[in-house]
mmCIF file of N, CA and C in Angstrom:
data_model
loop_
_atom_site.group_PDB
_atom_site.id
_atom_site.type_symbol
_atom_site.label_atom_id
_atom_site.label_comp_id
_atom_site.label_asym_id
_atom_site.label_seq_id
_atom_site.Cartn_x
_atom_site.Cartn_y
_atom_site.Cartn_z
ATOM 1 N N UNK N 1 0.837 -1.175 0.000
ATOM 2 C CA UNK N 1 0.000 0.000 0.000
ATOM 3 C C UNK N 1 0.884 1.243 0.000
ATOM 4 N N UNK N 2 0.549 2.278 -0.540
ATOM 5 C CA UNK N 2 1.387 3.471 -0.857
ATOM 6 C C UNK N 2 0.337 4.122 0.139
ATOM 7 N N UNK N 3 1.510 5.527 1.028
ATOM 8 C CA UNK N 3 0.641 6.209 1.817
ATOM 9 C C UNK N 3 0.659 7.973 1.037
ATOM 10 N N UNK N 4 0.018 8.726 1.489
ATOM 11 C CA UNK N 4 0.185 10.075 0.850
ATOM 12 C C UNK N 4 -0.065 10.862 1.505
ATOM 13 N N UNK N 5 0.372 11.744 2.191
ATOM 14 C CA UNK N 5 -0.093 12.759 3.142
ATOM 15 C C UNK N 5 -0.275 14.115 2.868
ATOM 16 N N UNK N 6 -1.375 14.433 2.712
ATOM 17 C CA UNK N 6 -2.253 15.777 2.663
ATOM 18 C C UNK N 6 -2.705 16.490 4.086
ATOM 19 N N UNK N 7 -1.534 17.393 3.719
ATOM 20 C CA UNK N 7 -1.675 19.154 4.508
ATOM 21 C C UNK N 7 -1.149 18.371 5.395
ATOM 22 N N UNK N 8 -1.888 18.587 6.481
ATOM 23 C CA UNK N 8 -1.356 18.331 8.240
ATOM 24 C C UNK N 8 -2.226 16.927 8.792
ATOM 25 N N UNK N 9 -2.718 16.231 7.906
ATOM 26 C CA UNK N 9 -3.846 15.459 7.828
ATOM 27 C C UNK N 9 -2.834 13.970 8.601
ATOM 28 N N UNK N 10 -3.303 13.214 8.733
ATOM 29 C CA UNK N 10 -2.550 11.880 9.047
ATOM 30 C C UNK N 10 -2.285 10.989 7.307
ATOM 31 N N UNK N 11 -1.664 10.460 7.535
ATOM 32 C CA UNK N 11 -1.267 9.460 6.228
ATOM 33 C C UNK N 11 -2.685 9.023 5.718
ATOM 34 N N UNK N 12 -2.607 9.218 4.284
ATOM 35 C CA UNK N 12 -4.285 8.357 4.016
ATOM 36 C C UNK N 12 -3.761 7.652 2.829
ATOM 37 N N UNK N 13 -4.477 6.295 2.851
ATOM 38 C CA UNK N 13 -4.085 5.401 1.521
ATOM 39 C C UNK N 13 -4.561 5.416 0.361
ATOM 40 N N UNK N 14 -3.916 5.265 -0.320
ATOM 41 C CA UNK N 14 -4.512 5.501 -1.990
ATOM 42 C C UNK N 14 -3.891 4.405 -2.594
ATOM 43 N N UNK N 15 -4.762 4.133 -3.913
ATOM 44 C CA UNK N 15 -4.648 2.687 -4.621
ATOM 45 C C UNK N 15 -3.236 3.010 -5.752
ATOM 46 N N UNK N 16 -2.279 2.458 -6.244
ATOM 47 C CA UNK N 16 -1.500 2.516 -7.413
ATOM 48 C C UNK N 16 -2.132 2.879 -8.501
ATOM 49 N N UNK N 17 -1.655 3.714 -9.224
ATOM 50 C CA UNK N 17 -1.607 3.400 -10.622
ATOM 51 C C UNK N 17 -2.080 2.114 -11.367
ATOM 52 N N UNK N 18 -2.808 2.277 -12.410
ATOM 53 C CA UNK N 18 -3.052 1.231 -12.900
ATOM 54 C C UNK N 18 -1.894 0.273 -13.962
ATOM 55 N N UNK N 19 -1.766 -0.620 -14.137
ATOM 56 C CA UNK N 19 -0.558 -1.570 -14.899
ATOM 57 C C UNK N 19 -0.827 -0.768 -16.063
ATOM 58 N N UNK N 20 -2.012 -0.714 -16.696
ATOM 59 C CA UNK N 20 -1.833 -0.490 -18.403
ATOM 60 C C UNK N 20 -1.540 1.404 -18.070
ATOM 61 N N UNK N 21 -1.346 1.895 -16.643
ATOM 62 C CA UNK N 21 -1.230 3.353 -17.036
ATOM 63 C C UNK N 21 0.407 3.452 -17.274
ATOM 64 N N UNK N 22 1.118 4.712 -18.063
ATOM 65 C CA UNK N 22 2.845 4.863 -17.959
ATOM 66 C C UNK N 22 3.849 5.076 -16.663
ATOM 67 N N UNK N 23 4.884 4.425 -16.871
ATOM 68 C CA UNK N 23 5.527 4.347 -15.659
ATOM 69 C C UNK N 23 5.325 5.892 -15.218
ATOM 70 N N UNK N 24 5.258 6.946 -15.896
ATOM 71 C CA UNK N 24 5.513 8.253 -15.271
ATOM 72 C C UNK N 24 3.872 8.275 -13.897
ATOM 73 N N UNK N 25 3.051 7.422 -14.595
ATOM 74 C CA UNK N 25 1.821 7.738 -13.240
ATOM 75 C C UNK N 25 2.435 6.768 -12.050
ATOM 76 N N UNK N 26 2.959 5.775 -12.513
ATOM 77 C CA UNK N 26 3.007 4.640 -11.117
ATOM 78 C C UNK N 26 4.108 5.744 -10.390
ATOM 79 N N UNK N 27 5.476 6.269 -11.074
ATOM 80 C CA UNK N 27 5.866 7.258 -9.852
ATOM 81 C C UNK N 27 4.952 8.372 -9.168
ATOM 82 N N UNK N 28 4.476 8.691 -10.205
ATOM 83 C CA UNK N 28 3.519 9.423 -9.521
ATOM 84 C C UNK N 28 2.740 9.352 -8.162
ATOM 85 N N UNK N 29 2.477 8.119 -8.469
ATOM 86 C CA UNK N 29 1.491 7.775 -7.207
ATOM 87 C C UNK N 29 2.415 7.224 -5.899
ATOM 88 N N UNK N 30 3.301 7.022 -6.085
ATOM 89 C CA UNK N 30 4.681 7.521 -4.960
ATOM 90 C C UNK N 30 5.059 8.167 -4.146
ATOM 91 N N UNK N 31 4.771 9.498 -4.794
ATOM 92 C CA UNK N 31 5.000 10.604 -4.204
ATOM 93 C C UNK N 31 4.219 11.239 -3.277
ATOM 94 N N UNK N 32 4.615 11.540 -2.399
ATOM 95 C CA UNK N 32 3.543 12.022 -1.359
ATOM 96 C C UNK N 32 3.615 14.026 -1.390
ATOM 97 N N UNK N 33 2.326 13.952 -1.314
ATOM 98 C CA UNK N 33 2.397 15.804 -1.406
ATOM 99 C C UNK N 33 2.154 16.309 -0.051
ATOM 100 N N UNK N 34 2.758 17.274 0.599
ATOM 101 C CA UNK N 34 2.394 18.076 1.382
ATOM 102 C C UNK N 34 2.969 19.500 1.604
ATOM 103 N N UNK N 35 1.829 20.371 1.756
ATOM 104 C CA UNK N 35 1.711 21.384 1.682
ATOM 105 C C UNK N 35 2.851 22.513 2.280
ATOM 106 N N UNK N 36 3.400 23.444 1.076
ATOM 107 C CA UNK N 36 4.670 23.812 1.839
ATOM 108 C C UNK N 36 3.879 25.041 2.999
ATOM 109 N N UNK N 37 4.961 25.302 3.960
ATOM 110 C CA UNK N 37 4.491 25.931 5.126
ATOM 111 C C UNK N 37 4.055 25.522 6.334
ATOM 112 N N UNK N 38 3.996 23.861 6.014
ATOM 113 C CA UNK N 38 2.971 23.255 6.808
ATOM 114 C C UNK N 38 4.441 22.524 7.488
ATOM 115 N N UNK N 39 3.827 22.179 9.279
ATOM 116 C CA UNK N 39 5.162 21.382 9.972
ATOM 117 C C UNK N 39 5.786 20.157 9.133
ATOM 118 N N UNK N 40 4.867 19.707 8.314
ATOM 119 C CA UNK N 40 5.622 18.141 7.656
ATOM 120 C C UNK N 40 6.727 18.752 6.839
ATOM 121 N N UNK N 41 6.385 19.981 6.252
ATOM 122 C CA UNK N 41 7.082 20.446 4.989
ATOM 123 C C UNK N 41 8.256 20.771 5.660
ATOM 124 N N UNK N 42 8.245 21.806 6.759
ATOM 125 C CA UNK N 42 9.255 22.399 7.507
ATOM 126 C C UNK N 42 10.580 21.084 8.090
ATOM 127 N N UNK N 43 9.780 19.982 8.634
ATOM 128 C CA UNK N 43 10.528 19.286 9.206
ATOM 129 C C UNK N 43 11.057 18.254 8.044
ATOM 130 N N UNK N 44 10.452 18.413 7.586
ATOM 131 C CA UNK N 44 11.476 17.423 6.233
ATOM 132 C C UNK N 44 12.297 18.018 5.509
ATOM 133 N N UNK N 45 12.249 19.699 5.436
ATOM 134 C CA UNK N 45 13.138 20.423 4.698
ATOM 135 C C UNK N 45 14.658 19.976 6.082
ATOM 136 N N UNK N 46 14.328 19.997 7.177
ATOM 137 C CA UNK N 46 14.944 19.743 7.675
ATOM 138 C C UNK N 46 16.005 18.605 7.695
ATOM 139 N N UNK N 47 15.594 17.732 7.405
ATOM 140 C CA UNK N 47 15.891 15.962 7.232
ATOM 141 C C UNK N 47 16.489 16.267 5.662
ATOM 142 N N UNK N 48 16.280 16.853 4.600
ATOM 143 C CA UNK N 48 16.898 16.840 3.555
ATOM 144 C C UNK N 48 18.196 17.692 3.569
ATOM 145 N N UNK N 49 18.203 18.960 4.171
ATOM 146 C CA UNK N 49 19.329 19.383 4.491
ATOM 147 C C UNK N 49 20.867 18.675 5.329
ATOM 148 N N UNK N 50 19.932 17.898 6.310
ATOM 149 C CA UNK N 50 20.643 16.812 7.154
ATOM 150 C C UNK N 50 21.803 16.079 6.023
ATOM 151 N N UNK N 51 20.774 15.645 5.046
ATOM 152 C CA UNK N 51 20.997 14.568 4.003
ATOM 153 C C UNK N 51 21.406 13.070 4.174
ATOM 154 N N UNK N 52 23.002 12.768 4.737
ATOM 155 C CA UNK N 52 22.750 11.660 4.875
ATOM 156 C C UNK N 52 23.385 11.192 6.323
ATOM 157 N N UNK N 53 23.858 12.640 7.118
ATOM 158 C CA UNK N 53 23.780 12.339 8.433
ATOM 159 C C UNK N 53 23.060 11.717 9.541
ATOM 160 N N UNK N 54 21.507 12.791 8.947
ATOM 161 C CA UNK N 54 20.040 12.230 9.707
ATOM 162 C C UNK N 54 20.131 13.109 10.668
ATOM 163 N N UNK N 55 19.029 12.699 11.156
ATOM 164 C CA UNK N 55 18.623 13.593 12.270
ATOM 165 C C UNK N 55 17.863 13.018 13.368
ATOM 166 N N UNK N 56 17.800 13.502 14.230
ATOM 167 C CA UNK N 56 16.627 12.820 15.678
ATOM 168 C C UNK N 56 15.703 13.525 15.253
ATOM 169 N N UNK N 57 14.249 13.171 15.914
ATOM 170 C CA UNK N 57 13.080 14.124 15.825
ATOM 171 C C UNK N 57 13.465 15.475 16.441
ATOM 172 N N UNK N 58 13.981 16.015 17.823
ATOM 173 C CA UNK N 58 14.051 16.692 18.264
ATOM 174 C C UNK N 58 15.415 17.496 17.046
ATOM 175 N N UNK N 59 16.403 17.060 17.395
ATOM 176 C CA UNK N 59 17.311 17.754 16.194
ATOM 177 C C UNK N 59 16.323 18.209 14.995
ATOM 178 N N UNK N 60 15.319 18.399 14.567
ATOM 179 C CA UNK N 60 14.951 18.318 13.461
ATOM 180 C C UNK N 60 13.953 19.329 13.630
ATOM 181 N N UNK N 61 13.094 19.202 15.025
ATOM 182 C CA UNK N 61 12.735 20.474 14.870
ATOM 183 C C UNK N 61 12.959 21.578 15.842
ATOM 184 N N UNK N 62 14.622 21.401 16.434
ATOM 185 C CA UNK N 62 15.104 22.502 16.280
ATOM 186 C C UNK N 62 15.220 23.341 14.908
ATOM 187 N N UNK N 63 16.107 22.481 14.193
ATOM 188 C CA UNK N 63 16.526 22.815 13.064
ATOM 189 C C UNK N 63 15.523 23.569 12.007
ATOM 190 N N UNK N 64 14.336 23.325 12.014
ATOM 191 C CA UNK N 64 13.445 23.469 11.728
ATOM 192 C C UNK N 64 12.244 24.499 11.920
ATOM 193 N N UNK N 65 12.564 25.420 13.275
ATOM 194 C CA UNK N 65 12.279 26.719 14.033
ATOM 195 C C UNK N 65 10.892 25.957 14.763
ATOM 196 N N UNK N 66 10.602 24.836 14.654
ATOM 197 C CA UNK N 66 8.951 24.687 15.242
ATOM 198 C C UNK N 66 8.793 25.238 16.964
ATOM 199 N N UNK N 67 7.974 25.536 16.887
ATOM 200 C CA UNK N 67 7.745 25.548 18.790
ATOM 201 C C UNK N 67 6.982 24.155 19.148
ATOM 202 N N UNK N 68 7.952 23.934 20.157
ATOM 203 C CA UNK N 68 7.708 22.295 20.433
ATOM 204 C C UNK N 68 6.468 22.629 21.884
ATOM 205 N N UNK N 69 6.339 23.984 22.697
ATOM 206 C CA UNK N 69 5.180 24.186 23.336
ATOM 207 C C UNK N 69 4.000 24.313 22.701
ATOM 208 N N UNK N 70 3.644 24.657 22.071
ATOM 209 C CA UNK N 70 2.255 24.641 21.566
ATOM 210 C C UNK N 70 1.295 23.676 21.419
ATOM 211 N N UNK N 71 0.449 23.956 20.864
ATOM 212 C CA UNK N 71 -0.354 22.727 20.696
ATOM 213 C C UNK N 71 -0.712 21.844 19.248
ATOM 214 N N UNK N 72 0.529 22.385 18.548
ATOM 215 C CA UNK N 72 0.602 21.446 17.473
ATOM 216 C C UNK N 72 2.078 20.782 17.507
ATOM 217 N N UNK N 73 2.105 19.719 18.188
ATOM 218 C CA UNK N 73 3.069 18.856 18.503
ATOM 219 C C UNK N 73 3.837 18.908 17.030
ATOM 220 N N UNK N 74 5.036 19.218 17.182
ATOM 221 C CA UNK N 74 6.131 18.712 15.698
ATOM 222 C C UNK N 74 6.189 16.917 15.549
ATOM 223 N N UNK N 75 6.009 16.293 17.122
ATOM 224 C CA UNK N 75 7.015 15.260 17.318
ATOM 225 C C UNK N 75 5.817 14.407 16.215
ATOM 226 N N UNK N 76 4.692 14.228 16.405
ATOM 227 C CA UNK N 76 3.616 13.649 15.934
ATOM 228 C C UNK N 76 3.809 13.685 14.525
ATOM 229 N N UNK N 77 4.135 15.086 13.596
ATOM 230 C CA UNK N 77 4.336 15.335 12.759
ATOM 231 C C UNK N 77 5.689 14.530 12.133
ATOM 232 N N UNK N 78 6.651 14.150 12.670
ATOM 233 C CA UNK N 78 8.131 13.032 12.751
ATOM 234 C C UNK N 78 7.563 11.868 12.146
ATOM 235 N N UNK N 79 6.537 11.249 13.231
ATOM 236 C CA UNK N 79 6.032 9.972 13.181
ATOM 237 C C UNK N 79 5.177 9.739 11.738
ATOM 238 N N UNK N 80 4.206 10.977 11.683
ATOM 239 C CA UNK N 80 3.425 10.926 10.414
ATOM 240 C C UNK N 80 4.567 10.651 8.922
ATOM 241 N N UNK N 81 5.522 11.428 8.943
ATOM 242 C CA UNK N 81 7.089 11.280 8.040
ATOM 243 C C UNK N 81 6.963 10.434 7.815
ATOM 244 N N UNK N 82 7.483 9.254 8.993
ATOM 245 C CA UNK N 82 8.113 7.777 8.909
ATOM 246 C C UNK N 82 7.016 6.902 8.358
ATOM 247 N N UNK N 83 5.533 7.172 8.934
ATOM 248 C CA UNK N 83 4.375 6.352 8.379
ATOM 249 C C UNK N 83 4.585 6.168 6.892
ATOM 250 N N UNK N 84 4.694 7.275 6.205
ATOM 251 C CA UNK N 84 4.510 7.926 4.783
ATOM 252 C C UNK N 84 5.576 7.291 4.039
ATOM 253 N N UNK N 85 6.398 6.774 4.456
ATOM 254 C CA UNK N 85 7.600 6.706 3.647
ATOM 255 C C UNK N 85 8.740 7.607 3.380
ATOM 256 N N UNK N 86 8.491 8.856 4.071
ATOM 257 C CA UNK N 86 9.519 9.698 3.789
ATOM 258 C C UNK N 86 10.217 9.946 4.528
ATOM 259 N N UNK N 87 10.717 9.292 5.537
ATOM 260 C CA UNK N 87 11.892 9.060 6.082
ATOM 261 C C UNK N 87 11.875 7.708 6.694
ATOM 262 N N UNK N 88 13.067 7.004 6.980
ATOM 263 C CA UNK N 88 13.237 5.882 7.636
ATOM 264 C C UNK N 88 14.514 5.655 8.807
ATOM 265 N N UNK N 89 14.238 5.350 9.541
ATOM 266 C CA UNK N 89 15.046 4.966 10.537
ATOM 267 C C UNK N 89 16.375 4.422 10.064
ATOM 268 N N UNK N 90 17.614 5.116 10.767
ATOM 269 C CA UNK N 90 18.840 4.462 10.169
ATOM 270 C C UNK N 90 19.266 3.285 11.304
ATOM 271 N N UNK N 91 18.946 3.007 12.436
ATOM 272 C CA UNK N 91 19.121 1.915 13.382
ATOM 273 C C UNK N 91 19.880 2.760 14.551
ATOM 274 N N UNK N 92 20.567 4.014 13.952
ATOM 275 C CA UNK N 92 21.540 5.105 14.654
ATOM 276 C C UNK N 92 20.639 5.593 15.982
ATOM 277 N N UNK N 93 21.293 5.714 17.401
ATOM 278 C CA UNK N 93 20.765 6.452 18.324
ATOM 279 C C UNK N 93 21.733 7.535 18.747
ATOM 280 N N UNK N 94 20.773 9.090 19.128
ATOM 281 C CA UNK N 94 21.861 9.849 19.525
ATOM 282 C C UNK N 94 21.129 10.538 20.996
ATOM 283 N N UNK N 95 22.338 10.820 22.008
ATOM 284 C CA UNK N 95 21.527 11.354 23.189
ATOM 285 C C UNK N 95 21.154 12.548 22.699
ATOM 286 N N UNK N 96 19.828 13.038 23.486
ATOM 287 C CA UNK N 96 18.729 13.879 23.262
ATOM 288 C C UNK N 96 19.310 15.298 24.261
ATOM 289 N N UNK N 97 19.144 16.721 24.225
ATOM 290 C CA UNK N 97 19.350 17.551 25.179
ATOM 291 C C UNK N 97 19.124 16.735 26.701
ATOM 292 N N UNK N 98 18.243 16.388 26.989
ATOM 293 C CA UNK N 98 18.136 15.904 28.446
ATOM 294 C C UNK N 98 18.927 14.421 28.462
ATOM 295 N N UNK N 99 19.405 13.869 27.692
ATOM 296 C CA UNK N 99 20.337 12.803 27.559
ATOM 297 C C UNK N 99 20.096 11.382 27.665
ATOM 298 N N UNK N 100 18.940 11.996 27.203
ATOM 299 C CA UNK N 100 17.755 10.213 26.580
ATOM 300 C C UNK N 100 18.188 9.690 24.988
ATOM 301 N N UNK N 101 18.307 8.429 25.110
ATOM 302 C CA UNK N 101 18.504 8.522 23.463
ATOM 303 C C UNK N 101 17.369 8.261 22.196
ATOM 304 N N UNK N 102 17.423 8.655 21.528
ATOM 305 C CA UNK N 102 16.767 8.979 20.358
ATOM 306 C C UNK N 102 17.077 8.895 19.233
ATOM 307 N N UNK N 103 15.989 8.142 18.389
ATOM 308 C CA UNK N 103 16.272 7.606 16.828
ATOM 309 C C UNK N 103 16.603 8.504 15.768
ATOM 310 N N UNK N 104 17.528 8.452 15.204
ATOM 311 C CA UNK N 104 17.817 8.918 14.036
ATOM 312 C C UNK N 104 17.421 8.378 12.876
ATOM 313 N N UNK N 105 16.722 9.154 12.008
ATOM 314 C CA UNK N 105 16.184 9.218 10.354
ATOM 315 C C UNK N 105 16.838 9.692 9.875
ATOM 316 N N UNK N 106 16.577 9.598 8.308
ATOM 317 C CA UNK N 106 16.736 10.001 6.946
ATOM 318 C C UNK N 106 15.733 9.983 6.280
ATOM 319 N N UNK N 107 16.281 11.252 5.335
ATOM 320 C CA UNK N 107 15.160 11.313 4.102
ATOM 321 C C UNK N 107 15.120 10.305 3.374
ATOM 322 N N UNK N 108 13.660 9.561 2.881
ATOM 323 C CA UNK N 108 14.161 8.690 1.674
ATOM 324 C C UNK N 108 14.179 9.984 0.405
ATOM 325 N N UNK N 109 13.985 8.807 -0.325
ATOM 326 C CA UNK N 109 14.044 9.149 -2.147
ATOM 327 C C UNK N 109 12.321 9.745 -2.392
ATOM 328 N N UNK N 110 11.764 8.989 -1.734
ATOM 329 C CA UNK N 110 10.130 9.312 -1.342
ATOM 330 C C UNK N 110 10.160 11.474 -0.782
ATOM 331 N N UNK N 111 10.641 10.820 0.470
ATOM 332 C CA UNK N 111 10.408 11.984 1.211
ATOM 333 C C UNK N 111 11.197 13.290 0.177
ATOM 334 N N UNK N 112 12.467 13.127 -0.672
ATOM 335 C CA UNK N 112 13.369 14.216 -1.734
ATOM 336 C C UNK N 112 12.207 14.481 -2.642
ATOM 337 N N UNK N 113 11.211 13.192 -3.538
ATOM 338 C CA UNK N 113 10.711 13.676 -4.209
ATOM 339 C C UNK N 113 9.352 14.739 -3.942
ATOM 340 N N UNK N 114 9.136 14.524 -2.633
ATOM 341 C CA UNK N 114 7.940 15.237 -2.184
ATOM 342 C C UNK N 114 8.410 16.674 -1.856
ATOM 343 N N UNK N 115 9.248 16.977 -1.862
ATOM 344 C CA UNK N 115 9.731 18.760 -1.915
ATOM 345 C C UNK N 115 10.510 19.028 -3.179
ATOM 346 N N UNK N 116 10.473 17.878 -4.450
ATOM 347 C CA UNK N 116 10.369 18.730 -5.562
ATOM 348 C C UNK N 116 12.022 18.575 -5.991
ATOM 349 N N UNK N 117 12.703 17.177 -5.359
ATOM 350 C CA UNK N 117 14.074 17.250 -5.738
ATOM 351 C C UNK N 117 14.190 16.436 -6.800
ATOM 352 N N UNK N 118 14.033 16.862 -8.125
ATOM 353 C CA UNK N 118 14.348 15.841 -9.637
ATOM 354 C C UNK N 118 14.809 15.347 -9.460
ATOM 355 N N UNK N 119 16.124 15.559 -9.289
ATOM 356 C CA UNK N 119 17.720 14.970 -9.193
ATOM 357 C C UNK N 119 16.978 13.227 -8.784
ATOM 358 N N UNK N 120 16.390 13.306 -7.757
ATOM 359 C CA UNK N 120 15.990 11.926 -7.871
ATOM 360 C C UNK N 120 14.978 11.224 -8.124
ATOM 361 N N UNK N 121 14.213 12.265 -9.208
ATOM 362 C CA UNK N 121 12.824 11.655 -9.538
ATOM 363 C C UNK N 121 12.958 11.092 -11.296
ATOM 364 N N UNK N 122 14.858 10.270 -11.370
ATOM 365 C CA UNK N 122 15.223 9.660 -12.441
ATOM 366 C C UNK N 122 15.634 8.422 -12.597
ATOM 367 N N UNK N 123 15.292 7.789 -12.906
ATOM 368 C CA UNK N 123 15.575 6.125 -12.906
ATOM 369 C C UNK N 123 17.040 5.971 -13.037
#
């Protein structure tokens, strides 16, 4: 199942491309869109800049300017990422400011093509 995440919404599933449609729709339907401005957008611009260091959730939205008081949690927004396919866990842990440890991600190829990076939207 391919996931796709719209705006600030949670992951929602959508069916493939059809076989007799061109490979350019089956990538298509790959790609996950979300809305720039929005925390997913912010925190993944984050994770792509990273590139292939990675990042913790918290590293990320520092990096990222979010306010982690409010009441739109960033961290939730992390998790929604990883649901989606656009980032994945590297197995890497790093201690956290309070010195808990915490998972490190990466962008996939998923998560590059969803902010519009060609470079890897080429076979």
């Amino acid at each position: 199942m391919i996931t796709v995440v719209v705006s600030q919404q949670l992951p929602l599933p959508v069916s493939p491309a059809r076989r007799s449609d061109p490979a350019t729709s089956s990538d298509g339907a790959r790609v996950a869109s979300i809305r720039a401005g929005s925390q997913q957008y912010a925190l993944l611009e984050a994770w792509y800049h990273a590139d292939h260091e990675g990042l913790t959730d918290e590293q990320a939205t520092h990096l990222s300017g979010l306010d982690v008081s409010g009441a739109r949690s960033p961290w939730k927004r992390c998790g929604e990422l990883r649901a989606a396919g656009l980032l994945s866990l590297t197995g890497e842990t790093r201690k956290s400011t309070a010195g808990s440890k915490q998972r490190v991600s990466r962008i996939t190829i998923h998560g590059r093509l969803a902010l519009g990076d060609k470079q890897w939207g080429r076979a």
